[in-house]
Short mmCIF file of C-alpha atoms and ligand atoms in Angstrom, two decimals:
data_model
loop_
_atom_site.label_atom_id
_atom_site.label_comp_id
_atom_site.label_asym_id
_atom_site.label_seq_id
_atom_site.Cartn_x
_atom_site.Cartn_y
_atom_site.Cartn_z
CA MET A 16 113.03 113.24 140.14
CA GLU A 17 113.26 116.96 140.19
CA VAL A 18 111.07 119.90 140.95
CA GLY A 19 110.11 121.39 137.60
CA SER A 20 109.35 124.92 136.57
CA THR A 21 105.80 124.74 137.89
CA GLY A 22 107.08 123.61 141.26
CA ILE A 23 105.32 120.26 141.15
CA LEU A 24 107.32 117.29 142.35
CA SER A 25 108.00 114.48 139.89
CA HIS A 26 107.68 116.21 136.60
CA TYR A 27 110.53 117.35 134.48
CA ASP A 28 111.07 120.12 132.06
CA VAL A 29 112.45 119.15 128.67
CA GLY A 30 113.74 122.67 128.31
CA VAL A 31 116.12 122.07 131.19
CA GLN A 32 117.47 118.98 129.48
CA TYR A 33 117.88 120.74 126.16
CA THR A 34 119.70 123.62 127.75
CA SER A 35 122.00 121.46 129.85
CA MET A 36 123.03 119.50 126.76
CA SER A 37 124.05 122.81 125.12
CA ILE A 38 122.05 122.01 122.03
CA GLU A 39 121.89 124.76 119.50
CA LEU A 40 118.25 125.31 118.73
CA SER A 41 117.12 125.73 115.17
CA ARG A 42 114.68 128.49 114.31
CA ARG A 43 111.98 125.86 113.84
CA GLU A 44 112.54 124.39 117.30
CA ALA A 45 112.39 127.84 118.77
CA ILE A 46 109.14 128.50 116.92
CA LEU A 47 107.76 125.17 118.07
CA GLY A 48 108.64 126.11 121.61
CA LEU A 49 110.31 122.75 122.24
CA THR A 50 112.33 124.34 125.01
CA SER A 51 109.39 125.08 127.21
CA LEU A 52 107.36 121.88 127.36
CA ALA A 53 106.82 120.46 130.79
CA PHE A 54 104.79 117.39 131.55
CA ALA A 55 103.63 114.84 134.09
CA PRO A 56 105.00 111.29 134.19
CA LEU A 57 102.58 108.61 133.04
CA GLY A 58 99.82 107.68 135.42
CA MET A 59 100.64 110.42 137.89
CA ALA A 60 97.86 112.95 138.37
CA ARG A 61 99.25 116.46 138.69
CA ALA A 62 98.15 118.84 141.39
CA PRO A 63 95.40 120.94 139.79
CA LYS A 64 95.94 124.66 139.51
CA ALA A 65 93.51 126.93 141.26
CA ASN A 66 92.18 128.44 138.06
CA PRO A 67 92.51 125.90 135.23
CA VAL A 68 91.71 126.69 131.61
CA GLY A 69 88.24 125.33 130.71
CA TRP A 70 87.99 122.90 127.80
CA ALA A 71 84.93 121.81 125.82
CA VAL A 72 85.32 118.57 123.89
CA LEU A 73 83.45 118.61 120.56
CA GLY A 74 82.74 115.14 119.09
CA LEU A 75 82.39 112.27 121.50
CA GLY A 76 83.86 109.44 119.43
CA SER A 77 86.56 106.92 120.18
CA TYR A 78 89.58 109.20 120.52
CA ALA A 79 87.73 111.82 122.55
CA THR A 80 86.23 109.37 125.01
CA ASN A 81 89.07 106.84 125.33
CA GLN A 82 92.16 109.05 125.21
CA ILE A 83 91.40 112.75 125.58
CA MET A 84 88.70 112.91 128.25
CA PRO A 85 90.43 110.49 130.67
CA ALA A 86 93.65 112.52 130.30
CA PHE A 87 92.17 115.62 131.97
CA GLU A 88 92.70 113.84 135.28
CA HIS A 89 96.45 114.14 134.62
CA CYS A 90 96.34 117.83 133.69
CA SER A 91 97.38 120.60 136.02
CA GLN A 92 96.30 123.56 133.89
CA SER A 93 93.31 122.17 132.00
CA LYS A 94 89.83 121.12 133.07
CA LEU A 95 87.04 119.43 131.11
CA VAL A 96 84.08 121.76 131.63
CA ALA A 97 81.73 121.18 128.68
CA LEU A 98 80.70 118.69 126.01
CA ILE A 99 79.45 119.30 122.46
CA SER A 100 77.99 116.41 120.46
CA GLY A 101 75.56 115.55 117.70
CA HIS A 102 74.24 112.74 119.89
CA PRO A 103 72.11 113.85 122.89
CA ASP A 104 72.41 110.35 124.42
CA LYS A 105 76.20 110.70 124.52
CA LEU A 106 75.85 114.08 126.21
CA VAL A 107 73.91 112.39 129.00
CA ARG A 108 76.19 109.35 129.28
CA PHE A 109 79.51 111.21 129.24
CA GLY A 110 78.13 114.29 130.95
CA ASP A 111 77.08 112.15 133.91
CA ARG A 112 80.37 110.24 133.92
CA TYR A 113 82.49 113.40 133.98
CA GLY A 114 80.24 115.51 136.20
CA ILE A 115 79.39 118.03 133.48
CA PRO A 116 76.21 119.93 134.44
CA ALA A 117 73.29 120.08 132.01
CA THR A 118 74.01 123.79 131.46
CA HIS A 119 77.38 122.82 129.94
CA ARG A 120 76.14 120.14 127.53
CA TYR A 121 75.58 121.36 123.97
CA THR A 122 74.42 119.86 120.68
CA TYR A 123 75.83 121.07 117.37
CA ASP A 124 72.59 123.05 117.00
CA SER A 125 72.85 124.74 120.37
CA MET A 126 76.60 125.23 120.52
CA ASP A 127 76.48 128.93 119.63
CA ALA A 128 75.42 129.43 123.24
CA ILE A 129 78.99 128.64 124.35
CA ARG A 130 79.76 132.27 123.45
CA SER A 131 78.19 133.40 126.70
CA ASN A 132 79.66 130.61 128.84
CA PRO A 133 82.75 132.10 130.50
CA ASP A 134 83.83 128.70 131.84
CA ILE A 135 84.78 127.58 128.31
CA ASP A 136 88.14 128.85 127.06
CA VAL A 137 89.01 126.16 124.51
CA VAL A 138 87.00 124.00 122.09
CA TYR A 139 88.77 120.74 121.18
CA VAL A 140 87.47 119.52 117.79
CA ILE A 141 87.67 115.70 117.59
CA THR A 142 85.49 114.82 114.58
CA PRO A 143 86.34 113.52 111.08
CA PRO A 144 88.89 115.77 109.30
CA ALA A 145 86.53 117.28 106.70
CA THR A 146 84.44 118.69 109.55
CA HIS A 147 87.38 120.33 111.37
CA PRO A 148 87.35 123.62 109.39
CA ALA A 149 83.67 124.44 109.95
CA PHE A 150 83.77 123.58 113.66
CA ALA A 151 87.09 125.36 114.22
CA ILE A 152 85.97 128.50 112.39
CA ARG A 153 82.66 128.46 114.26
CA ALA A 154 84.34 128.06 117.65
CA ALA A 155 86.79 130.89 116.89
CA GLY A 156 83.85 133.06 115.84
CA LEU A 157 82.32 132.36 119.24
CA GLY A 158 85.45 133.77 120.85
CA LYS A 159 87.01 130.46 121.88
CA HIS A 160 90.55 129.15 121.46
CA VAL A 161 90.65 126.07 119.23
CA CYS A 162 92.45 122.78 119.37
CA SER A 163 91.81 120.70 116.26
CA GLU A 164 92.72 117.09 115.75
CA LYS A 165 95.04 115.96 112.97
CA PRO A 166 94.93 115.88 110.00
CA MET A 167 94.08 119.55 110.23
CA ALA A 168 91.81 119.66 107.15
CA PRO A 169 91.56 118.05 103.72
CA THR A 170 93.02 121.03 101.82
CA VAL A 171 95.63 123.73 102.26
CA ASP A 172 92.98 126.36 101.56
CA GLU A 173 90.85 125.10 104.46
CA CYS A 174 93.90 125.09 106.76
CA ARG A 175 94.54 128.71 105.84
CA LYS A 176 90.91 129.59 106.57
CA MET A 177 91.17 128.01 110.03
CA ILE A 178 94.35 129.95 110.80
CA ARG A 179 92.79 133.17 109.51
CA ALA A 180 89.57 132.71 111.49
CA CYS A 181 91.50 132.28 114.75
CA SER A 182 93.77 135.17 113.91
CA LEU A 183 90.81 137.47 113.19
CA ALA A 184 89.06 136.35 116.37
CA GLY A 185 92.24 136.85 118.42
CA THR A 186 92.18 133.24 119.57
CA LEU A 187 94.92 130.58 119.49
CA LEU A 188 94.95 127.45 117.35
CA GLN A 189 96.67 124.20 118.30
CA ILE A 190 96.76 121.02 116.20
CA GLY A 191 96.64 117.80 118.24
CA TYR A 192 100.08 116.46 117.34
CA ARG A 193 100.46 114.55 120.61
CA CYS A 194 103.90 113.14 119.65
CA HIS A 195 105.42 116.63 119.96
CA TYR A 196 104.60 116.39 123.67
CA GLU A 197 105.55 112.72 124.21
CA ALA A 198 108.75 111.97 126.12
CA HIS A 199 110.27 109.32 123.79
CA ASN A 200 109.71 111.46 120.72
CA LEU A 201 111.24 114.49 122.43
CA ARG A 202 114.23 112.35 123.46
CA ALA A 203 114.54 111.12 119.85
CA ILE A 204 114.57 114.71 118.59
CA LYS A 205 117.32 115.49 121.07
CA ALA A 206 119.37 112.52 119.86
CA CYS A 207 119.04 113.73 116.27
CA ARG A 208 119.88 117.36 116.96
CA SER A 209 122.56 117.05 119.67
CA GLY A 210 125.18 115.20 117.65
CA GLU A 211 124.60 112.06 119.73
CA LEU A 212 123.98 110.08 116.52
CA GLY A 213 126.69 111.91 114.58
CA LYS A 214 125.88 113.08 111.06
CA ILE A 215 122.46 111.81 110.08
CA THR A 216 122.72 109.92 106.80
CA SER A 217 119.23 108.49 106.40
CA MET A 218 115.89 108.23 108.12
CA ARG A 219 112.67 106.35 107.56
CA SER A 220 109.29 106.10 109.19
CA ASP A 221 106.49 103.58 108.62
CA HIS A 222 102.95 103.68 109.94
CA GLY A 223 100.07 101.45 108.93
CA PHE A 224 97.45 99.01 110.09
CA ASN A 225 94.67 96.84 108.72
CA ILE A 226 91.52 98.96 108.58
CA GLY A 227 87.99 97.56 108.95
CA ARG A 228 85.25 98.10 106.39
CA GLY A 229 82.64 100.85 106.52
CA GLN A 230 84.60 103.49 108.44
CA TRP A 231 84.69 107.22 107.68
CA ARG A 232 88.46 106.83 107.36
CA THR A 233 87.96 105.18 103.95
CA GLU A 234 85.47 107.85 102.76
CA ARG A 235 87.36 110.60 100.98
CA ALA A 236 84.60 113.17 101.59
CA LEU A 237 85.07 112.88 105.38
CA ALA A 238 88.71 111.80 105.66
CA GLY A 239 90.18 113.96 102.90
CA GLY A 240 92.13 110.96 101.62
CA GLY A 241 93.14 107.53 102.80
CA SER A 242 96.00 106.07 104.84
CA MET A 243 98.29 109.03 104.13
CA MET A 244 95.97 111.57 105.74
CA ASP A 245 95.17 109.47 108.76
CA ILE A 246 98.16 107.33 109.75
CA GLY A 247 100.76 108.40 107.18
CA ILE A 248 100.81 111.83 108.73
CA TYR A 249 102.73 110.28 111.64
CA SER A 250 105.47 109.10 109.25
CA LEU A 251 105.58 112.49 107.55
CA ASN A 252 105.49 114.54 110.73
CA ALA A 253 108.19 112.35 112.36
CA LEU A 254 110.54 112.82 109.40
CA ARG A 255 110.04 116.57 109.76
CA TYR A 256 110.51 116.80 113.52
CA LEU A 257 113.43 114.38 113.61
CA SER A 258 115.32 116.14 110.80
CA GLY A 259 114.34 119.65 111.92
CA GLU A 260 114.15 120.53 108.23
CA GLU A 261 111.37 121.14 105.73
CA PRO A 262 111.42 119.09 102.52
CA VAL A 263 112.14 120.77 99.19
CA GLU A 264 111.10 117.85 97.00
CA VAL A 265 108.69 114.93 97.22
CA VAL A 266 108.47 111.74 95.16
CA ALA A 267 105.68 109.26 95.88
CA THR A 268 103.86 106.19 94.66
CA ILE A 269 100.47 104.82 95.71
CA THR A 270 99.48 101.17 95.52
CA ASN A 271 95.85 100.10 95.77
CA PRO A 272 94.73 96.48 95.70
CA SER A 273 92.26 96.30 92.81
CA ASP A 274 89.87 93.81 94.37
CA ASP A 275 89.49 95.32 97.85
CA PRO A 276 86.24 97.28 98.44
CA ARG A 277 87.92 99.34 101.17
CA PHE A 278 89.98 101.16 98.57
CA VAL A 279 87.45 102.29 95.97
CA ASP A 280 87.41 105.81 97.44
CA CYS A 281 90.74 106.20 99.23
CA GLU A 282 94.35 105.11 98.95
CA ASP A 283 95.93 102.15 100.67
CA THR A 284 99.75 102.06 100.61
CA VAL A 285 101.78 105.21 100.09
CA ASP A 286 105.53 105.21 99.63
CA PHE A 287 107.16 108.63 99.69
CA LYS A 288 110.61 110.17 99.68
CA LEU A 289 111.34 113.62 101.08
CA THR A 290 114.51 115.48 100.11
CA PHE A 291 115.59 118.06 102.68
CA PRO A 292 117.71 121.18 102.03
CA SER A 293 120.80 119.58 103.64
CA GLY A 294 120.62 116.75 101.12
CA LEU A 295 119.26 114.33 103.73
CA VAL A 296 116.60 112.00 102.34
CA GLY A 297 113.70 110.73 104.46
CA HIS A 298 111.70 107.73 103.39
CA GLY A 299 108.12 107.27 104.63
CA THR A 300 105.29 104.83 104.17
CA SER A 301 101.68 104.45 105.22
CA GLY A 302 99.13 101.72 104.71
CA TYR A 303 95.61 100.59 105.51
CA SER A 304 95.95 96.90 104.58
CA TRP A 305 99.01 95.95 106.58
CA ILE A 306 99.02 92.73 108.59
CA PRO A 307 100.82 93.14 110.89
CA GLY A 308 100.75 96.90 111.24
CA LYS A 309 103.81 99.13 111.62
CA ASN A 310 104.53 102.05 113.92
CA GLN A 311 108.21 102.91 113.78
CA PHE A 312 111.03 105.17 112.74
CA GLU A 313 114.74 104.62 112.23
CA VAL A 314 117.48 107.22 112.04
CA VAL A 315 120.95 106.22 110.84
CA GLY A 316 123.82 108.46 111.86
CA SER A 317 127.60 108.20 111.64
CA LYS A 318 127.80 107.45 115.39
CA GLY A 319 124.78 105.24 115.85
CA THR A 320 121.43 103.98 114.65
CA MET A 321 118.30 104.96 116.56
CA VAL A 322 115.16 102.86 116.28
CA ALA A 323 111.76 103.64 117.79
CA ASN A 324 109.31 100.74 117.72
CA PRO A 325 106.61 101.44 118.61
CA ALA A 326 107.39 105.07 117.93
CA THR A 327 104.11 106.96 118.18
CA ALA A 328 101.79 104.61 120.04
CA TYR A 329 99.35 105.52 122.82
CA GLY A 330 101.70 103.77 125.25
CA GLY A 331 104.80 101.60 125.31
CA ASP A 332 106.94 103.67 122.94
CA THR A 333 110.45 102.22 122.93
CA LEU A 334 113.66 103.88 121.83
CA THR A 335 117.00 102.13 121.18
CA ILE A 336 120.37 103.36 120.00
CA ASP A 337 122.56 100.62 118.52
CA GLY A 338 120.26 98.07 120.11
CA ARG A 339 120.51 99.50 123.64
CA VAL A 340 117.30 100.76 125.20
CA VAL A 341 117.35 104.49 125.94
CA ALA A 342 115.90 105.15 129.39
CA VAL A 343 112.96 107.55 129.06
CA GLU A 344 110.42 108.33 131.75
CA ALA A 345 107.05 107.86 130.04
CA ASN A 346 104.61 110.75 130.30
CA ASN A 347 100.94 111.32 129.62
CA GLN A 348 101.22 112.85 126.16
CA TRP A 349 97.59 114.04 126.01
CA ALA A 350 97.83 115.86 129.33
CA ALA A 351 101.12 117.39 128.21
CA GLN A 352 99.55 118.52 124.93
CA MET A 353 96.51 120.07 126.62
CA ASP A 354 98.42 121.67 129.48
CA HIS A 355 100.86 123.20 127.02
CA PHE A 356 97.97 124.80 125.13
CA SER A 357 96.38 125.98 128.36
CA GLU A 358 99.65 127.66 129.28
CA CYS A 359 99.62 129.34 125.86
CA VAL A 360 96.03 130.50 126.43
CA ARG A 361 97.12 132.06 129.72
CA SER A 362 100.29 133.65 128.34
CA GLY A 363 99.21 134.41 124.76
CA LYS A 364 102.24 132.47 123.47
CA LYS A 365 101.93 130.58 120.17
CA PRO A 366 101.59 126.84 120.79
CA ALA A 367 104.33 124.36 119.85
CA THR A 368 102.07 122.81 117.22
CA PRO A 369 100.13 125.74 115.74
CA GLY A 370 97.91 125.77 112.67
CA GLU A 371 100.98 126.35 110.51
CA GLU A 372 102.33 122.94 111.57
CA GLY A 373 99.15 121.27 110.35
CA LEU A 374 99.12 123.33 107.17
CA THR A 375 102.71 122.31 106.34
CA ASP A 376 101.82 118.63 106.62
CA ILE A 377 98.76 119.05 104.41
CA ARG A 378 100.80 120.95 101.81
CA ILE A 379 103.28 118.03 101.70
CA VAL A 380 100.48 115.43 101.62
CA GLN A 381 99.00 117.24 98.60
CA ALA A 382 102.44 117.14 96.94
CA ILE A 383 102.66 113.41 97.71
CA TYR A 384 99.28 112.86 96.03
CA GLU A 385 100.37 114.98 93.06
CA SER A 386 103.62 113.09 92.62
CA ALA A 387 101.87 109.72 92.85
CA LYS A 388 99.39 110.87 90.19
CA THR A 389 101.90 112.30 87.72
CA GLY A 390 104.80 109.97 88.43
CA GLU A 391 107.03 113.05 88.70
CA PRO A 392 108.87 114.63 91.62
CA VAL A 393 107.10 117.68 93.07
CA ARG A 394 109.16 120.68 94.21
CA LEU A 395 108.00 122.44 97.37
CA GLY A 396 108.53 126.16 97.69
P1 NAD B 413 85.25 108.31 115.69
O1 NAD B 413 84.55 107.85 114.45
O2 NAD B 413 85.42 107.34 116.79
O3 NAD B 413 84.55 109.61 116.28
C1 NAD B 413 84.17 110.67 115.45
C2 NAD B 413 83.14 111.52 116.16
O4 NAD B 413 82.70 112.52 115.25
C3 NAD B 413 81.88 110.74 116.56
O5 NAD B 413 81.45 111.21 117.80
C4 NAD B 413 80.88 111.04 115.47
O6 NAD B 413 79.55 111.03 115.96
C5 NAD B 413 81.29 112.43 115.07
N1 NAD B 413 81.01 112.66 113.66
C6 NAD B 413 81.07 111.77 112.66
N2 NAD B 413 80.74 112.36 111.49
C7 NAD B 413 80.45 113.62 111.78
C8 NAD B 413 80.03 114.72 111.00
N3 NAD B 413 79.85 114.61 109.69
N4 NAD B 413 79.85 115.88 111.63
C9 NAD B 413 80.04 116.01 112.93
N5 NAD B 413 80.43 114.97 113.74
C10 NAD B 413 80.63 113.81 113.16
O7 NAD B 413 86.67 108.84 115.17
P2 NAD B 413 87.96 109.11 116.07
O8 NAD B 413 88.89 107.98 115.92
O9 NAD B 413 87.57 109.54 117.41
O10 NAD B 413 88.63 110.33 115.27
C11 NAD B 413 88.16 111.65 115.43
C12 NAD B 413 89.28 112.63 115.06
O11 NAD B 413 90.38 112.40 115.92
C13 NAD B 413 89.82 112.49 113.65
O12 NAD B 413 90.21 113.74 113.15
C14 NAD B 413 91.04 111.62 113.81
O13 NAD B 413 92.01 111.79 112.80
C15 NAD B 413 91.54 112.11 115.14
N6 NAD B 413 92.33 111.11 115.88
C16 NAD B 413 93.54 111.49 116.33
C17 NAD B 413 94.32 110.59 117.03
C18 NAD B 413 95.66 111.00 117.55
O14 NAD B 413 96.39 110.13 118.03
N7 NAD B 413 95.98 112.30 117.55
C19 NAD B 413 93.86 109.30 117.23
C20 NAD B 413 92.60 108.94 116.76
C21 NAD B 413 91.83 109.87 116.07
#
């Protein structure tokens, strides 16, 4: 254990590790700020700062109430101070549970009043993807910094509008790519970029599960697509952050079972190939009908093969190189994500996963859809 940059015992600073390994940082890593992430080990509450950044959670569904809200306890820079929901009963239930006063509970109708609440610095939008743009733009217009869940929005145009709204309002925008703040994934990036695996010759990532019927995730109007938008984005984003490159060409196919009512409006299995400028090829898949599910990536290099399985789970991520487990101290990825953004709010620094990161994924997802439709490779500018 070491004393990290914030002086709190038992957390470590990835930046220190990167620097000590003498890794040459790419421009993208520098932009993503991967050198400055610091986080708390799993299960260990961090000493709260005297003046934490105030967060309002908007949308009190499964992810907000089971992962995000409990993680505030592990934050040192971030505090849950307000709730915004379309369900007044949830405002009472979760407001009481988290000690949020009635003055800090808002419905979608009354949320414009957050403008005059100085306790709220950030609005965290955790609703279905098609609703992210309107809520994000509204929150920015109310003078608040915005964290939006992934996928950022159904279209590139909407992503641009979210970025522009925050820029015009002078507020910051973070996309909730928790894996960029998770210890195993950061260690995997280091293995790829440090030469530890030698020359990378191939990589693949697979994410899928068996989805239930009647969920918004299978409604294109709310989800923006099917498995690719929701779970496939983990495969896509991992191929990008592991390689440190942006693809120049995409080839994809989509397979939908013809007799399954879950897939009348959205896609099931997506198989895509990304060609990167170095010539490296990344292979990704996503699926909504997979039994069992998959959550993994594999990177083959001239000096070793790295496997993460599970790779991007809520807990229990496991990393091996040539079959040997890589020792990684697990951290609370949600607390790390939120504290990082709070630090950015305090300093004005661009977050590690800004709107542009979400926009890039959506641009590639659209190219994947286009390729699957035409049967042709799609070049990316
Ligand atoms: P959910 O269905 O459990 O919750 C969605 C919430 O949004 C509910 O409170 C619901 O009342 C509200 N809602 C539904 N339709 C709405 C509408 N039209 N307008 C406004 N509010 C509406 O879904 P979830 O699993 O919590 O997912 C929410 C968001 O979080 C999605 O964007 C999803 O992709 C993302 N998510 C991210 C992760 C991750 O690991 N980063 C994990 C799960 C979900």
